[in-house]
Amino acid sequence: MTEQKNNEIDLIEKYTIAEQFSNDIVRKVLFSHEDIFKSFLGNFDYFVKHFDEIESVEQEKDSFINITGSKRDSDCIWKVKFKNGKISFVWIIIEFQTKSQSHMAYRIAEYTFSLMQQLVKKYDKTDENFFKKGNKLPLIFPIVLFSGDGEWNAPLNIKDLYDSEVANNFNNHIFSLEYALIKEQEICQNPNKNDISELINKFFKLLSLRNIENMIPELEQIHSYLIDKKLEFLIRPVYFILLSLTRQTKSTNVSSNLKDYIIQNLDTGDTKMVQSQIQALRDSYDNVINNSILMGEQRGRQEGEQLLLSKLLTSFFKVDLTETQKDLIANANSQLLEKWGTNFMHCQSIQDVFKIK
């Protein structure tokens, strides 16, 4: 079993216990595929210009130990190997963000140097001392992929987190590192699209939605698009979205062995069961909505009955309801409310009404 598949199975387990839909986990799965990642590189001029010089790409572990000895997790790390040229390797860190975070430049700096430290130590274990051999530091390119609706207001460069008046006195002698900011909305508006980049746009659109009702038809469109464009090998994110939405609707119609099915088919790109699972998910969601409507109508009728009874009692007995009596009315079912409402005129006092069972 590959390390990538192990990582995805770990994500499946997280999904199984997750109460809420996790956009970040879907994005991790989406960007764990080589073809998706390569298409994403098309948003950067250098990689567009030197795309034919890329020999291979390889996903790295997204966990590393920082300088304090603590374990840190990045969202996605890839290693890009170039053919003979000035650059041999570039490591790319991708962080997924839904909100602007003022300290993001600091986090990115920590991730970057923790990864750099890990790469240097890894070299030391396999060869002679890294610096004695005259090696250059590994080139690490940090990216923040922003999916929020608002503006990104955080500084891109860590030097902008210093006190500006003091920092200006030191000019180039203070630490400086800037991450690249990519907005999902801008990717979707990019006119230079191929089948895979169009697929990424469809996933981004789905992930921007806020309710299951709107997500299900988008999921159906993605499924159809994958088949039409012969991109079934990119079905994995659909598995994860299905599993998460199934969890949210607490669907009993969706196959109970969905998790096992997904694990078995991570490598195959099988789509046979997906359409039926989407339809079952739609049916389950419709049942949830219909039940909610019925419950709402019933609750509305009962609240109306409670209000009417309260007004009848206060008018007939010329007294206000006590807090205890209000609670009795609020907690009574429709049958008991009906008994009180039809028999209160035969009672000597308002207290006698609530003795009726």
GROMACS .gro file of C-alpha atoms in nm:
model
  357
    1MET     CA    1   0.000   0.000   0.000
    2THR     CA    2   0.143   0.337  -0.101
    3GLU     CA    3   0.210   0.614   0.149
    4GLN     CA    4  -0.035   0.837  -0.038
    5LYS     CA    5  -0.309   0.576  -0.004
    6ASN     CA    6  -0.231   0.538   0.367
    7ASN     CA    7  -0.267   0.915   0.407
    8GLU     CA    8  -0.602   0.911   0.228
    9ILE     CA    9  -0.731   0.624   0.441
   10ASP     CA   10  -0.640   0.831   0.748
   11LEU     CA   11  -0.847   1.115   0.601
   12ILE     CA   12  -1.137   0.874   0.543
   13GLU     CA   13  -1.128   0.779   0.911
   14LYS     CA   14  -1.141   1.151   1.001
   15TYR     CA   15  -1.439   1.191   0.771
   16THR     CA   16  -1.620   0.900   0.933
   17ILE     CA   17  -1.620   1.074   1.271
   18ALA     CA   18  -1.648   1.432   1.141
   19GLU     CA   19  -1.970   1.616   1.220
   20GLN     CA   20  -1.911   1.896   0.970
   21PHE     CA   21  -1.814   1.905   0.606
   22SER     CA   22  -1.441   1.977   0.583
   23ASN     CA   23  -1.334   2.180   0.280
   24ASP     CA   24  -0.967   2.148   0.377
   25ILE     CA   25  -0.974   1.769   0.369
   26VAL     CA   26  -1.137   1.769   0.024
   27ARG     CA   27  -0.873   2.012  -0.099
   28LYS     CA   28  -0.598   1.791   0.043
   29VAL     CA   29  -0.735   1.499  -0.155
   30LEU     CA   30  -0.782   1.714  -0.465
   31PHE     CA   31  -0.424   1.843  -0.455
   32SER     CA   32  -0.278   1.503  -0.371
   33HIS     CA   33  -0.322   1.403  -0.735
   34GLU     CA   34  -0.030   1.466  -0.966
   35ASP     CA   35  -0.241   1.587  -1.260
   36ILE     CA   36  -0.434   1.834  -1.043
   37PHE     CA   37  -0.112   1.967  -0.894
   38LYS     CA   38   0.054   2.009  -1.235
   39SER     CA   39  -0.250   2.196  -1.363
   40PHE     CA   40  -0.234   2.424  -1.058
   41LEU     CA   41   0.128   2.512  -1.143
   42GLY     CA   42  -0.012   2.683  -1.453
   43ASN     CA   43  -0.101   2.979  -1.229
   44PHE     CA   44   0.268   3.072  -1.194
   45ASP     CA   45   0.470   3.225  -1.476
   46TYR     CA   46   0.794   3.042  -1.397
   47PHE     CA   47   0.633   2.697  -1.414
   48VAL     CA   48   0.442   2.787  -1.729
   49LYS     CA   49   0.766   2.898  -1.894
   50HIS     CA   50   0.963   2.591  -1.782
   51PHE     CA   51   0.684   2.333  -1.779
   52ASP     CA   52   0.854   2.114  -2.041
   53GLU     CA   53   1.165   2.102  -1.822
   54ILE     CA   54   0.981   1.933  -1.534
   55GLU     CA   55   1.101   1.575  -1.507
   56SER     CA   56   0.875   1.458  -1.224
   57VAL     CA   57   0.664   1.567  -0.928
   58GLU     CA   58   0.635   1.382  -0.601
   59GLN     CA   59   0.417   1.448  -0.299
   60GLU     CA   60   0.608   1.478   0.028
   61LYS     CA   61   0.491   1.404   0.381
   62ASP     CA   62   0.295   1.703   0.511
   63SER     CA   63   0.427   1.665   0.868
   64PHE     CA   64   0.763   1.782   0.993
   65ILE     CA   65   0.936   1.868   1.317
   66ASN     CA   66   1.000   2.238   1.378
   67ILE     CA   67   1.302   2.388   1.549
   68THR     CA   68   1.138   2.355   1.893
   69GLY     CA   69   1.086   1.982   1.843
   70SER     CA   70   0.709   2.012   1.794
   71LYS     CA   71   0.526   1.834   1.515
   72ARG     CA   72   0.368   2.067   1.259
   73ASP     CA   73   0.132   1.983   0.976
   74SER     CA   74   0.121   2.162   0.646
   75ASP     CA   75  -0.175   2.113   0.412
   76CYS     CA   76   0.021   1.997   0.109
   77ILE     CA   77   0.390   1.964   0.010
   78TRP     CA   78   0.519   1.866  -0.334
   79LYS     CA   79   0.870   1.821  -0.471
   80VAL     CA   80   0.923   1.928  -0.834
   81LYS     CA   81   1.226   1.782  -1.008
   82PHE     CA   82   1.362   1.960  -1.315
   83LYS     CA   83   1.572   1.820  -1.597
   84ASN     CA   84   1.925   1.951  -1.642
   85GLY     CA   85   1.909   2.320  -1.566
   86LYS     CA   86   1.985   2.589  -1.311
   87ILE     CA   87   1.725   2.450  -1.068
   88SER     CA   88   1.724   2.080  -0.974
   89PHE     CA   89   1.440   2.074  -0.722
   90VAL     CA   90   1.170   2.305  -0.588
   91TRP     CA   91   0.965   2.213  -0.284
   92ILE     CA   92   0.619   2.368  -0.284
   93ILE     CA   93   0.411   2.422   0.030
   94ILE     CA   94   0.039   2.487  -0.022
   95GLU     CA   95  -0.175   2.615   0.264
   96PHE     CA   96  -0.555   2.628   0.230
   97GLN     CA   97  -0.725   2.924   0.396
   98THR     CA   98  -1.088   3.034   0.413
   99LYS     CA   99  -1.020   3.350   0.616
  100SER     CA  100  -0.750   3.613   0.620
  101GLN     CA  101  -0.510   3.556   0.911
  102SER     CA  102  -0.291   3.843   1.024
  103HIS     CA  103  -0.004   3.616   1.134
  104MET     CA  104  -0.001   3.391   0.822
  105ALA     CA  105   0.341   3.522   0.714
  106TYR     CA  106   0.484   3.398   1.045
  107ARG     CA  107   0.320   3.055   1.006
  108ILE     CA  108   0.451   3.024   0.651
  109ALA     CA  109   0.801   3.119   0.766
  110GLU     CA  110   0.786   2.853   1.036
  111TYR     CA  111   0.669   2.588   0.788
  112THR     CA  112   0.934   2.690   0.535
  113PHE     CA  113   1.228   2.676   0.774
  114SER     CA  114   1.105   2.359   0.945
  115LEU     CA  115   1.090   2.188   0.607
  116MET     CA  116   1.431   2.327   0.512
  117GLN     CA  117   1.579   2.200   0.837
  118GLN     CA  118   1.426   1.856   0.777
  119LEU     CA  119   1.564   1.838   0.421
  120VAL     CA  120   1.915   1.934   0.535
  121LYS     CA  121   1.906   1.673   0.814
  122LYS     CA  122   1.780   1.411   0.570
  123TYR     CA  123   2.077   1.484   0.344
  124ASP     CA  124   2.319   1.456   0.636
  125LYS     CA  125   2.193   1.107   0.712
  126THR     CA  126   2.244   0.981   0.358
  127ASP     CA  127   2.563   1.161   0.261
  128GLU     CA  128   2.840   1.371   0.407
  129ASN     CA  129   2.771   1.702   0.577
  130PHE     CA  130   2.536   1.913   0.366
  131PHE     CA  131   2.728   2.239   0.381
  132LYS     CA  132   3.078   2.089   0.365
  133LYS     CA  133   2.994   1.951   0.024
  134GLY     CA  134   2.905   2.301  -0.093
  135ASN     CA  135   2.534   2.241  -0.149
  136LYS     CA  136   2.293   2.527  -0.184
  137LEU     CA  137   1.991   2.545   0.043
  138PRO     CA  138   1.680   2.370  -0.088
  139LEU     CA  139   1.448   2.609  -0.273
  140ILE     CA  140   1.105   2.621  -0.108
  141PHE     CA  141   0.812   2.805  -0.263
  142PRO     CA  142   0.523   2.875  -0.016
  143ILE     CA  143   0.171   2.932  -0.148
  144VAL     CA  144  -0.153   3.026   0.027
  145LEU     CA  145  -0.468   2.924  -0.159
  146PHE     CA  146  -0.748   3.152  -0.039
  147SER     CA  147  -1.109   3.039  -0.081
  148GLY     CA  148  -1.287   3.305   0.128
  149ASP     CA  149  -1.552   3.548   0.007
  150GLY     CA  150  -1.390   3.860   0.151
  151GLU     CA  151  -1.055   4.025   0.094
  152TRP     CA  152  -0.717   3.893   0.207
  153ASN     CA  153  -0.585   4.170   0.432
  154ALA     CA  154  -0.290   3.996   0.594
  155PRO     CA  155   0.071   4.091   0.505
  156LEU     CA  156   0.236   3.863   0.250
  157ASN     CA  157   0.589   3.925   0.380
  158ILE     CA  158   0.696   3.850   0.735
  159LYS     CA  159   0.898   4.175   0.746
  160ASP     CA  160   0.565   4.362   0.748
  161LEU     CA  161   0.490   4.207   1.088
  162TYR     CA  162   0.777   4.403   1.246
  163ASP     CA  163   0.737   4.754   1.380
  164SER     CA  164   0.780   4.948   1.056
  165GLU     CA  165   0.964   5.244   1.210
  166VAL     CA  166   1.223   5.019   1.372
  167ALA     CA  167   1.245   4.778   1.076
  168ASN     CA  168   1.320   5.062   0.831
  169ASN     CA  169   1.636   5.144   1.027
  170PHE     CA  170   1.775   4.797   0.954
  171ASN     CA  171   1.685   4.786   0.585
  172ASN     CA  172   1.807   4.457   0.436
  173HIS     CA  173   1.937   4.318   0.764
  174ILE     CA  174   1.604   4.187   0.889
  175PHE     CA  175   1.451   3.852   0.796
  176SER     CA  176   1.228   3.865   0.488
  177LEU     CA  177   1.015   3.589   0.333
  178GLU     CA  178   0.705   3.635   0.118
  179TYR     CA  179   0.445   3.376   0.025
  180ALA     CA  180   0.243   3.372  -0.296
  181LEU     CA  181  -0.129   3.436  -0.254
  182ILE     CA  182  -0.369   3.269  -0.497
  183LYS     CA  183  -0.744   3.334  -0.481
  184GLU     CA  184  -0.972   3.054  -0.595
  185GLN     CA  185  -1.208   3.304  -0.757
  186GLU     CA  186  -0.925   3.429  -0.979
  187ILE     CA  187  -0.837   3.073  -1.082
  188CYS     CA  188  -1.199   3.018  -1.186
  189GLN     CA  189  -1.185   3.331  -1.404
  190ASN     CA  190  -0.864   3.224  -1.579
  191PRO     CA  191  -0.941   3.199  -1.954
  192ASN     CA  192  -0.656   2.952  -2.020
  193LYS     CA  193  -0.847   2.638  -1.924
  194ASN     CA  194  -0.802   2.273  -2.011
  195ASP     CA  195  -1.018   1.980  -1.900
  196ILE     CA  196  -0.838   1.936  -1.568
  197SER     CA  197  -0.831   2.306  -1.479
  198GLU     CA  198  -1.203   2.320  -1.562
  199LEU     CA  199  -1.253   2.027  -1.324
  200ILE     CA  200  -1.066   2.215  -1.051
  201ASN     CA  201  -1.302   2.510  -1.107
  202LYS     CA  202  -1.603   2.281  -1.065
  203PHE     CA  203  -1.466   2.149  -0.737
  204PHE     CA  204  -1.395   2.503  -0.616
  205LYS     CA  205  -1.752   2.603  -0.703
  206LEU     CA  206  -1.892   2.308  -0.507
  207LEU     CA  207  -1.671   2.382  -0.207
  208SER     CA  208  -1.792   2.744  -0.203
  209LEU     CA  209  -2.152   2.634  -0.147
  210ARG     CA  210  -2.302   2.642   0.201
  211ASN     CA  211  -2.578   2.381   0.197
  212ILE     CA  212  -2.625   2.021   0.091
  213GLU     CA  213  -2.924   2.098  -0.133
  214ASN     CA  214  -2.704   2.302  -0.368
  215MET     CA  215  -2.403   2.072  -0.339
  216ILE     CA  216  -2.576   1.755  -0.460
  217PRO     CA  217  -2.650   1.875  -0.819
  218GLU     CA  218  -2.297   2.017  -0.844
  219LEU     CA  219  -2.163   1.679  -0.737
  220GLU     CA  220  -2.372   1.513  -1.009
  221GLN     CA  221  -2.229   1.754  -1.267
  222ILE     CA  222  -1.873   1.676  -1.157
  223HIS     CA  223  -1.942   1.304  -1.181
  224SER     CA  224  -2.080   1.342  -1.535
  225TYR     CA  225  -1.790   1.566  -1.636
  226LEU     CA  226  -1.535   1.308  -1.516
  227ILE     CA  227  -1.697   1.041  -1.730
  228ASP     CA  228  -1.747   1.263  -2.037
  229LYS     CA  229  -1.386   1.382  -2.032
  230LYS     CA  230  -1.249   1.037  -1.943
  231LEU     CA  231  -1.106   1.171  -1.618
  232GLU     CA  232  -1.233   0.885  -1.399
  233PHE     CA  233  -0.886   0.858  -1.245
  234LEU     CA  234  -0.965   1.187  -1.066
  235ILE     CA  235  -1.276   1.048  -0.893
  236ARG     CA  236  -1.118   1.035  -0.544
  237PRO     CA  237  -1.233   1.380  -0.421
  238VAL     CA  238  -1.591   1.280  -0.512
  239TYR     CA  239  -1.559   0.979  -0.279
  240PHE     CA  240  -1.460   1.205   0.007
  241ILE     CA  241  -1.737   1.458  -0.057
  242LEU     CA  242  -1.992   1.175  -0.071
  243LEU     CA  243  -1.870   1.032   0.256
  244SER     CA  244  -1.885   1.367   0.432
  245LEU     CA  245  -2.232   1.462   0.304
  246THR     CA  246  -2.361   1.115   0.388
  247ARG     CA  247  -2.237   1.167   0.741
  248GLN     CA  248  -2.412   1.503   0.767
  249THR     CA  249  -2.751   1.375   0.649
  250LYS     CA  250  -2.714   1.068   0.874
  251SER     CA  251  -2.832   0.878   0.567
  252THR     CA  252  -2.962   0.526   0.617
  253ASN     CA  253  -3.035   0.486   0.245
  254VAL     CA  254  -2.671   0.531   0.150
  255SER     CA  255  -2.489   0.200   0.159
  256SER     CA  256  -2.348   0.117   0.500
  257ASN     CA  257  -2.031  -0.016   0.342
  258LEU     CA  258  -1.955   0.314   0.164
  259LYS     CA  259  -1.632   0.362   0.361
  260ASP     CA  260  -1.507   0.012   0.271
  261TYR     CA  261  -1.602   0.066  -0.092
  262ILE     CA  262  -1.405   0.392  -0.104
  263ILE     CA  263  -1.095   0.235   0.053
  264GLN     CA  264  -1.107  -0.053  -0.195
  265ASN     CA  265  -1.140   0.178  -0.495
  266LEU     CA  266  -0.895   0.458  -0.411
  267ASP     CA  267  -0.655   0.330  -0.675
  268THR     CA  268  -0.903   0.210  -0.938
  269GLY     CA  269  -1.105   0.525  -1.010
  270ASP     CA  270  -1.422   0.313  -1.015
  271THR     CA  271  -1.737   0.518  -1.076
  272LYS     CA  272  -2.000   0.241  -1.086
  273MET     CA  273  -2.138   0.299  -0.740
  274VAL     CA  274  -2.102   0.677  -0.733
  275GLN     CA  275  -2.419   0.771  -0.925
  276SER     CA  276  -2.638   0.544  -0.714
  277GLN     CA  277  -2.478   0.683  -0.398
  278ILE     CA  278  -2.545   1.041  -0.510
  279GLN     CA  279  -2.910   0.953  -0.581
  280ALA     CA  280  -2.941   0.782  -0.243
  281LEU     CA  281  -2.790   1.091  -0.084
  282ARG     CA  282  -3.045   1.311  -0.263
  283ASP     CA  283  -3.331   1.084  -0.148
  284SER     CA  284  -3.201   1.090   0.209
  285TYR     CA  285  -3.172   1.470   0.203
  286ASP     CA  286  -3.527   1.503   0.063
  287ASN     CA  287  -3.655   1.283   0.347
  288VAL     CA  288  -3.474   1.499   0.601
  289ILE     CA  289  -3.628   1.814   0.453
  290ASN     CA  290  -3.979   1.664   0.434
  291ASN     CA  291  -3.959   1.544   0.793
  292SER     CA  292  -3.836   1.887   0.901
  293ILE     CA  293  -4.131   2.053   0.725
  294LEU     CA  294  -4.379   1.817   0.890
  295MET     CA  295  -4.220   1.871   1.229
  296GLY     CA  296  -4.227   2.246   1.173
  297GLU     CA  297  -4.595   2.241   1.077
  298GLN     CA  298  -4.679   2.028   1.381
  299ARG     CA  299  -4.476   2.255   1.609
  300GLY     CA  300  -4.649   2.560   1.461
  301ARG     CA  301  -4.995   2.417   1.524
  302GLN     CA  302  -4.906   2.323   1.880
  303GLU     CA  303  -4.764   2.670   1.954
  304GLY     CA  304  -5.088   2.821   1.822
  305GLU     CA  305  -5.293   2.592   2.048
  306GLN     CA  306  -5.079   2.690   2.348
  307LEU     CA  307  -5.122   3.061   2.278
  308LEU     CA  308  -5.499   3.029   2.231
  309LEU     CA  309  -5.544   2.829   2.554
  310SER     CA  310  -5.339   3.082   2.751
  311LYS     CA  311  -5.558   3.369   2.630
  312LEU     CA  312  -5.882   3.177   2.702
  313LEU     CA  313  -5.776   3.089   3.056
  314THR     CA  314  -5.662   3.441   3.152
  315SER     CA  315  -5.979   3.591   3.003
  316PHE     CA  316  -6.219   3.342   3.165
  317PHE     CA  317  -6.067   3.333   3.515
  318LYS     CA  318  -5.956   3.702   3.515
  319VAL     CA  319  -5.604   3.611   3.645
  320ASP     CA  320  -5.258   3.593   3.496
  321LEU     CA  321  -5.090   3.258   3.447
  322THR     CA  322  -4.815   3.170   3.693
  323GLU     CA  323  -4.474   3.067   3.562
  324THR     CA  324  -4.552   2.708   3.661
  325GLN     CA  325  -4.878   2.715   3.465
  326LYS     CA  326  -4.702   2.862   3.162
  327ASP     CA  327  -4.450   2.576   3.176
  328LEU     CA  328  -4.732   2.320   3.199
  329ILE     CA  329  -4.892   2.462   2.884
  330ALA     CA  330  -4.558   2.485   2.701
  331ASN     CA  331  -4.473   2.120   2.775
  332ALA     CA  332  -4.819   1.972   2.713
  333ASN     CA  333  -4.891   1.765   2.404
  334SER     CA  334  -5.179   1.834   2.164
  335GLN     CA  335  -5.412   1.580   2.331
  336LEU     CA  336  -5.374   1.738   2.676
  337LEU     CA  337  -5.411   2.091   2.537
  338GLU     CA  338  -5.737   1.980   2.376
  339LYS     CA  339  -5.866   1.838   2.707
  340TRP     CA  340  -5.787   2.159   2.892
  341GLY     CA  341  -5.940   2.371   2.616
  342THR     CA  342  -6.272   2.180   2.610
  343ASN     CA  343  -6.317   2.142   2.987
  344PHE     CA  344  -6.189   2.465   3.145
  345MET     CA  345  -6.538   2.623   3.162
  346HIS     CA  346  -6.651   2.344   3.401
  347CYS     CA  347  -6.371   2.421   3.646
  348GLN     CA  348  -6.411   2.634   3.960
  349SER     CA  349  -6.058   2.778   3.937
  350ILE     CA  350  -5.767   2.796   3.699
  351GLN     CA  351  -5.580   2.553   3.927
  352ASP     CA  352  -5.853   2.292   3.865
  353VAL     CA  353  -5.786   2.307   3.489
  354PHE     CA  354  -5.436   2.169   3.527
  355LYS     CA  355  -5.561   1.880   3.743
  356ILE     CA  356  -5.725   1.731   3.435
  357LYS     CA  357  -5.511   1.449   3.297
   0.00000   0.00000   0.00000
